[in-house]
CSV table of C-alpha atoms in Angstrom, one decimal:
chain,number,residue,atom,x,y,z
A,1,UNK,CA,13.4,12.4,-18.1
A,2,UNK,CA,12.0,8.9,-17.7
A,3,UNK,CA,11.4,8.4,-14.0
A,4,UNK,CA,10.7,10.5,-10.9
A,5,UNK,CA,11.3,8.8,-7.5
A,6,UNK,CA,9.5,10.6,-4.7
A,7,UNK,CA,10.9,9.9,-1.2
A,8,UNK,CA,9.1,11.4,1.8
A,9,UNK,CA,11.5,11.9,4.6
A,10,UNK,CA,10.6,12.0,8.3
A,11,UNK,CA,12.6,10.8,11.3
A,12,UNK,CA,14.7,8.6,9.1
A,13,UNK,CA,18.3,9.7,9.8
A,14,UNK,CA,19.3,6.1,10.5
A,15,UNK,CA,17.9,4.6,7.3
A,16,UNK,CA,18.0,7.5,4.7
A,17,UNK,CA,21.5,6.7,3.5
A,18,UNK,CA,20.6,3.0,2.9
A,19,UNK,CA,17.4,4.0,1.1
A,20,UNK,CA,19.2,6.5,-1.2
A,21,UNK,CA,22.2,4.2,-1.9
A,22,UNK,CA,19.7,1.6,-3.1
A,23,UNK,CA,18.0,4.1,-5.5
A,24,UNK,CA,20.9,6.0,-6.8
A,25,UNK,CA,23.0,2.9,-7.2
A,26,UNK,CA,20.5,1.4,-9.7
A,27,UNK,CA,21.9,0.7,-13.2
A,28,UNK,CA,18.9,2.6,-14.6
A,29,UNK,CA,20.1,6.2,-14.3
A,30,UNK,CA,17.5,8.3,-16.3
A,31,UNK,CA,15.7,9.6,-13.2
A,32,UNK,CA,15.4,12.3,-10.6
A,33,UNK,CA,15.0,11.7,-6.9
A,34,UNK,CA,12.8,14.1,-5.1
A,35,UNK,CA,13.4,14.1,-1.3
A,36,UNK,CA,10.5,15.7,0.6
A,37,UNK,CA,11.7,16.7,4.0
A,38,UNK,CA,8.4,16.7,5.9
A,39,UNK,CA,9.6,18.9,8.7
A,40,UNK,CA,11.7,16.1,10.2
A,41,UNK,CA,13.1,17.2,13.6
A,42,UNK,CA,16.3,15.2,13.4
A,43,UNK,CA,19.3,15.5,11.0
A,44,UNK,CA,17.3,14.5,8.0
A,45,UNK,CA,17.0,18.0,6.5
A,46,UNK,CA,20.8,18.3,6.6
A,47,UNK,CA,21.3,14.8,5.1
A,48,UNK,CA,18.9,15.6,2.3
A,49,UNK,CA,20.8,18.7,1.4
A,50,UNK,CA,24.1,16.8,1.5
A,51,UNK,CA,22.7,14.2,-0.9
A,52,UNK,CA,21.6,17.0,-3.3
A,53,UNK,CA,25.1,18.4,-3.3
A,54,UNK,CA,26.6,15.0,-3.9
A,55,UNK,CA,24.3,13.9,-6.7
A,56,UNK,CA,22.8,16.2,-9.3
A,57,UNK,CA,19.8,13.8,-9.8
A,58,UNK,CA,18.6,14.7,-6.2
A,59,UNK,CA,16.2,17.5,-5.6
A,60,UNK,CA,15.0,18.6,-2.1
A,61,UNK,CA,11.8,20.1,-0.8
A,62,UNK,CA,11.6,21.3,2.8
A,63,UNK,CA,8.1,21.7,4.2
A,64,UNK,CA,6.3,21.8,7.5
A,65,UNK,CA,5.2,18.5,8.8
A,66,UNK,CA,2.0,17.4,7.1
A,67,UNK,CA,2.1,13.6,7.0
A,68,UNK,CA,3.0,11.0,4.3
A,69,UNK,CA,0.2,11.9,1.9
A,70,UNK,CA,1.1,15.6,1.8
A,71,UNK,CA,4.7,14.8,1.3
A,72,UNK,CA,4.0,12.5,-1.6
A,73,UNK,CA,1.6,15.1,-3.1
A,74,UNK,CA,4.4,17.7,-2.9
A,75,UNK,CA,6.7,15.4,-4.8
A,76,UNK,CA,4.0,14.7,-7.4
A,77,UNK,CA,3.5,18.4,-8.0
A,78,UNK,CA,7.1,19.0,-9.1
A,79,UNK,CA,7.9,15.6,-10.7
A,80,UNK,CA,9.2,15.9,-14.3
A,81,UNK,CA,9.5,12.3,-15.2
A,82,UNK,CA,7.2,10.5,-17.6
A,83,UNK,CA,6.9,7.9,-14.9
A,84,UNK,CA,6.6,8.2,-11.1
A,85,UNK,CA,7.3,5.9,-8.2
A,86,UNK,CA,7.6,6.1,-4.5
A,87,UNK,CA,10.0,4.9,-1.9
A,88,UNK,CA,9.6,5.3,1.9
A,89,UNK,CA,12.8,6.6,3.6
A,90,UNK,CA,13.0,3.6,6.0
A,91,UNK,CA,12.8,1.1,3.1
A,92,UNK,CA,15.0,0.3,0.1
A,93,UNK,CA,14.8,-1.4,-3.3
A,94,UNK,CA,16.6,-4.4,-4.7
A,95,UNK,CA,19.6,-4.1,-7.1
A,96,UNK,CA,18.7,-3.3,-10.7
A,97,UNK,CA,15.0,-3.3,-9.9
A,98,UNK,CA,14.2,-0.2,-12.1
A,99,UNK,CA,16.2,-1.5,-15.0
A,100,UNK,CA,14.0,-4.6,-15.2
A,101,UNK,CA,10.7,-2.9,-14.3
A,102,UNK,CA,10.7,0.4,-16.2
A,103,UNK,CA,10.9,-1.2,-19.7
A,104,UNK,CA,7.6,-2.9,-18.9
A,105,UNK,CA,5.8,0.4,-18.8
A,106,UNK,CA,6.1,0.7,-22.6
A,107,UNK,CA,2.8,-1.1,-22.9
A,108,UNK,CA,1.4,-0.6,-19.3
A,109,UNK,CA,0.2,2.3,-17.2
A,110,UNK,CA,1.1,0.6,-13.9
A,111,UNK,CA,3.7,-2.0,-13.3
A,112,UNK,CA,3.8,-3.8,-9.9
A,113,UNK,CA,6.8,-5.8,-8.8
A,114,UNK,CA,7.5,-8.2,-5.9
A,115,UNK,CA,8.1,-7.1,-2.3
A,116,UNK,CA,9.4,-8.3,1.0
A,117,UNK,CA,7.1,-7.5,3.9
A,118,UNK,CA,8.5,-6.8,7.4
A,119,UNK,CA,12.1,-7.1,6.2
A,120,UNK,CA,14.4,-7.7,9.1
A,121,UNK,CA,11.8,-9.2,11.4
A,122,UNK,CA,11.5,-13.0,12.2
A,123,UNK,CA,8.1,-13.0,10.4
A,124,UNK,CA,9.3,-11.4,7.2
A,125,UNK,CA,7.7,-12.7,4.1
A,126,UNK,CA,8.4,-12.3,0.4
A,127,UNK,CA,5.4,-11.9,-2.0
A,128,UNK,CA,6.1,-13.0,-5.6
A,129,UNK,CA,4.0,-11.9,-8.5
A,130,UNK,CA,3.2,-13.6,-11.8
A,131,UNK,CA,4.3,-12.2,-15.2
A,132,UNK,CA,0.8,-11.1,-16.4
A,133,UNK,CA,-1.0,-8.1,-17.9
A,134,UNK,CA,-4.5,-7.0,-16.9
A,135,UNK,CA,-6.7,-4.9,-19.2
A,136,UNK,CA,-9.7,-5.3,-16.8
A,137,UNK,CA,-9.0,-3.5,-13.6
A,138,UNK,CA,-11.7,-5.5,-11.7
A,139,UNK,CA,-9.9,-8.7,-12.7
A,140,UNK,CA,-6.6,-7.3,-11.4
A,141,UNK,CA,-8.3,-6.1,-8.1
A,142,UNK,CA,-10.1,-9.4,-7.4
A,143,UNK,CA,-8.3,-12.2,-9.2
A,144,UNK,CA,-4.8,-10.9,-8.7
A,145,UNK,CA,-5.8,-9.9,-5.2
A,146,UNK,CA,-4.6,-6.3,-5.8
A,147,UNK,CA,-6.5,-5.3,-2.6
A,148,UNK,CA,-4.1,-7.3,-0.5
A,149,UNK,CA,-1.0,-5.4,-1.7
A,150,UNK,CA,-2.5,-2.0,-2.7
A,151,UNK,CA,0.8,-0.3,-1.9
A,152,UNK,CA,2.2,2.7,-3.8
A,153,UNK,CA,5.8,1.9,-3.3
A,154,UNK,CA,6.2,-1.4,-5.2
A,155,UNK,CA,4.7,0.1,-8.4
A,156,UNK,CA,5.8,2.4,-11.2
A,157,UNK,CA,3.0,4.6,-12.6
A,158,UNK,CA,2.6,6.8,-15.6
A,159,UNK,CA,2.6,10.3,-14.2
A,160,UNK,CA,-0.5,11.2,-16.2
A,161,UNK,CA,-2.6,9.0,-13.9
A,162,UNK,CA,-2.0,11.6,-11.1
A,163,UNK,CA,-3.4,14.5,-13.2
A,164,UNK,CA,-6.7,14.4,-11.2
A,165,UNK,CA,-5.6,12.1,-8.3
A,166,UNK,CA,-3.7,12.9,-5.1
A,167,UNK,CA,-3.2,10.9,-1.9
A,168,UNK,CA,-5.8,11.9,0.8
A,169,UNK,CA,-4.3,14.2,3.3
A,170,UNK,CA,-5.1,13.7,7.0
A,171,UNK,CA,-5.9,10.0,6.5
A,172,UNK,CA,-4.0,6.8,7.1
A,173,UNK,CA,-3.8,3.7,4.8
A,174,UNK,CA,-3.8,6.3,2.0
A,175,UNK,CA,-2.5,3.7,-0.5
A,176,UNK,CA,-5.8,1.7,-0.4
A,177,UNK,CA,-7.8,4.9,-0.9
A,178,UNK,CA,-5.6,6.0,-3.8
A,179,UNK,CA,-4.9,2.9,-5.9
A,180,UNK,CA,-8.5,2.4,-7.1
A,181,UNK,CA,-8.6,6.0,-8.3
A,182,UNK,CA,-5.5,5.4,-10.3
A,183,UNK,CA,-7.0,2.2,-11.7
A,184,UNK,CA,-9.9,4.2,-13.0
A,185,UNK,CA,-7.5,6.0,-15.3
A,186,UNK,CA,-5.4,3.0,-16.2
A,187,UNK,CA,-5.7,1.0,-19.4
A,188,UNK,CA,-3.4,-1.8,-18.4
A,189,UNK,CA,-1.7,-3.1,-15.3
A,190,UNK,CA,1.3,-5.4,-15.5
A,191,UNK,CA,2.6,-7.6,-12.7
A,192,UNK,CA,6.1,-8.9,-12.9
A,193,UNK,CA,8.3,-11.5,-11.1
A,194,UNK,CA,11.4,-9.3,-11.4
A,195,UNK,CA,12.6,-6.6,-9.0
A,196,UNK,CA,12.1,-6.3,-5.2
A,197,UNK,CA,10.9,-3.7,-2.8
A,198,UNK,CA,11.9,-4.1,0.9
A,199,UNK,CA,9.3,-2.9,3.4
A,200,UNK,CA,11.3,-2.8,6.5
A,201,UNK,CA,9.9,-3.8,9.9
A,202,UNK,CA,8.9,-0.7,11.8
A,203,UNK,CA,7.4,-0.9,15.3
A,204,UNK,CA,6.2,2.7,15.1
A,205,UNK,CA,4.6,2.3,11.6
A,206,UNK,CA,0.9,2.7,11.0
A,207,UNK,CA,0.3,-1.0,10.5
A,208,UNK,CA,1.8,-1.8,13.9
A,209,UNK,CA,0.1,1.1,15.8
A,210,UNK,CA,-3.2,1.5,14.0
A,211,UNK,CA,-6.1,2.3,16.3
A,212,UNK,CA,-9.9,2.1,15.7
A,213,UNK,CA,-10.0,5.4,13.9
A,214,UNK,CA,-7.1,4.4,11.6
A,215,UNK,CA,-8.7,1.1,10.8
A,216,UNK,CA,-12.0,2.8,10.1
A,217,UNK,CA,-10.2,4.8,7.4
A,218,UNK,CA,-9.0,1.6,5.9
A,219,UNK,CA,-12.6,0.1,6.1
A,220,UNK,CA,-14.1,3.1,4.4
A,221,UNK,CA,-11.5,3.0,1.6
A,222,UNK,CA,-12.6,-0.6,0.8
A,223,UNK,CA,-16.3,0.3,1.1
A,224,UNK,CA,-15.9,2.9,-1.6
A,225,UNK,CA,-14.5,0.2,-3.9
A,226,UNK,CA,-17.0,-2.6,-3.2
A,227,UNK,CA,-20.0,-1.3,-5.1
A,228,UNK,CA,-17.8,-1.7,-8.2
A,229,UNK,CA,-15.6,-4.7,-7.5
A,230,UNK,CA,-16.4,-7.5,-5.0
A,231,UNK,CA,-16.4,-11.2,-4.7
A,232,UNK,CA,-16.6,-13.6,-1.7
A,233,UNK,CA,-12.9,-13.6,-1.0
A,234,UNK,CA,-12.6,-9.8,-1.1
A,235,UNK,CA,-15.7,-9.5,1.1
A,236,UNK,CA,-14.1,-11.8,3.7
A,237,UNK,CA,-10.9,-9.7,3.6
A,238,UNK,CA,-13.0,-6.5,4.4
A,239,UNK,CA,-15.0,-8.4,7.0
A,240,UNK,CA,-11.9,-9.0,9.0
A,241,UNK,CA,-11.2,-5.2,9.0
A,242,UNK,CA,-14.8,-4.5,10.0
A,243,UNK,CA,-14.5,-7.0,13.0
A,244,UNK,CA,-11.3,-5.2,14.1
A,245,UNK,CA,-13.0,-1.8,13.8
A,246,UNK,CA,-16.0,-2.9,15.9
A,247,UNK,CA,-13.7,-4.5,18.5
A,248,UNK,CA,-11.8,-1.3,19.0
A,249,UNK,CA,-14.7,1.2,18.6
A,250,UNK,CA,-18.0,-0.5,19.2
A,251,UNK,CA,-19.5,1.5,16.4
A,252,UNK,CA,-22.3,0.2,14.4
A,253,UNK,CA,-20.9,-2.0,11.5
A,254,UNK,CA,-20.7,-0.3,8.2
A,255,UNK,CA,-20.1,-3.3,6.0
A,256,UNK,CA,-23.3,-4.4,4.3
A,257,UNK,CA,-24.4,-8.0,4.8
A,258,UNK,CA,-23.4,-10.5,2.1
A,259,UNK,CA,-24.3,-14.2,2.1
A,260,UNK,CA,-20.9,-15.7,1.4
A,261,UNK,CA,-20.7,-19.3,0.3
A,262,UNK,CA,-18.9,-21.4,2.8
A,263,UNK,CA,-17.5,-23.4,-0.2
A,264,UNK,CA,-16.2,-20.3,-2.0
A,265,UNK,CA,-12.8,-20.9,-3.7
A,266,UNK,CA,-9.7,-19.5,-1.8
A,267,UNK,CA,-11.2,-19.1,1.7
A,268,UNK,CA,-9.3,-20.3,4.7
A,269,UNK,CA,-10.9,-22.6,7.3
A,270,UNK,CA,-11.4,-19.6,9.6
A,271,UNK,CA,-13.0,-17.6,6.9
A,272,UNK,CA,-15.4,-20.4,6.1
A,273,UNK,CA,-16.4,-20.5,9.8
A,274,UNK,CA,-16.9,-16.7,9.8
A,275,UNK,CA,-19.0,-16.9,6.7
A,276,UNK,CA,-21.2,-19.6,8.2
A,277,UNK,CA,-21.6,-17.7,11.5
A,278,UNK,CA,-22.5,-14.5,9.5
A,279,UNK,CA,-25.2,-16.4,7.6
A,280,UNK,CA,-26.6,-17.9,10.8
A,281,UNK,CA,-26.5,-15.0,13.2
A,282,UNK,CA,-25.8,-11.7,11.3
A,283,UNK,CA,-23.1,-9.0,11.4
A,284,UNK,CA,-23.6,-7.7,15.0
A,285,UNK,CA,-23.6,-11.1,16.5
A,286,UNK,CA,-20.5,-12.1,14.6
A,287,UNK,CA,-18.8,-8.9,15.9
A,288,UNK,CA,-19.6,-9.9,19.5
A,289,UNK,CA,-18.4,-13.5,19.0
A,290,UNK,CA,-15.2,-12.3,17.4
A,291,UNK,CA,-14.4,-10.1,20.4
A,292,UNK,CA,-15.2,-13.0,22.8
A,293,UNK,CA,-12.9,-15.3,20.8
A,294,UNK,CA,-10.1,-12.8,21.1
A,295,UNK,CA,-10.6,-12.5,24.8
A,296,UNK,CA,-10.7,-16.2,25.2
A,297,UNK,CA,-7.4,-16.5,23.4
A,298,UNK,CA,-5.9,-13.8,25.5
A,299,UNK,CA,-5.0,-11.5,22.6
A,300,UNK,CA,-6.4,-8.6,20.8
A,301,UNK,CA,-4.3,-8.8,17.7
A,302,UNK,CA,-5.5,-7.4,14.4
A,303,UNK,CA,-6.9,-9.7,11.8
A,304,UNK,CA,-6.0,-7.5,8.8
């Protein structure tokens, strides 16, 4: 079998059919679909079983609720495909995506394809990727800005990458914690302009509801990467997360000081200002100034 598609299912009875129609309707058919019912309290367990009766490619795991990471890990444990990918049950994939993406794995360990973020919301955006291969994982992480879209769902992986890697259970923003571990085992990453993953707008999702503890998990995931891969633009990305964590928790900043050049390539005007203030006043003062600025603007929105 070529491809295993792992779909964690929880409180998705209104979107599960759309998700599975988009997967099972792909021209590429050499796959299994593993539905992991994560103790969903709605009709999802029945819907999963109905899909398994309807299509022989569908397998179902019923388990007690343990969160997204545990559900994905359960699917990984029973996957039989040479390749593995993930689809969240409130999302869907574009027509013929796998037919165009899977062949690219012949010479790559990970293939990443385009995605639409916040699909269905007025602020939805599509992120296009270049047709390019990366043999240096640091170049992929920094120059291709892999850290900005370190999602599991818009990628196809060789299953062997997961031999010693699992998603961290009990944490949020688990993708950012996991992708660098998979890159440690990868020889080549390919990005492609073909295919599309639709991340649907979800007012109850972690990105919309993340609190200080959740954002601290995200910060620590990046801090584990930075001793190996870092440049000025990546540092400023993580600095925004640190500012949000401090604003919500008041905890002592964890991000080490870095003297970022205000003329660094790729920085926005706001990032250049933050870099200057950081050089002049230090991390703690910048945290306080950032909070005051948010209060002045009358908003406490996240900068991530």
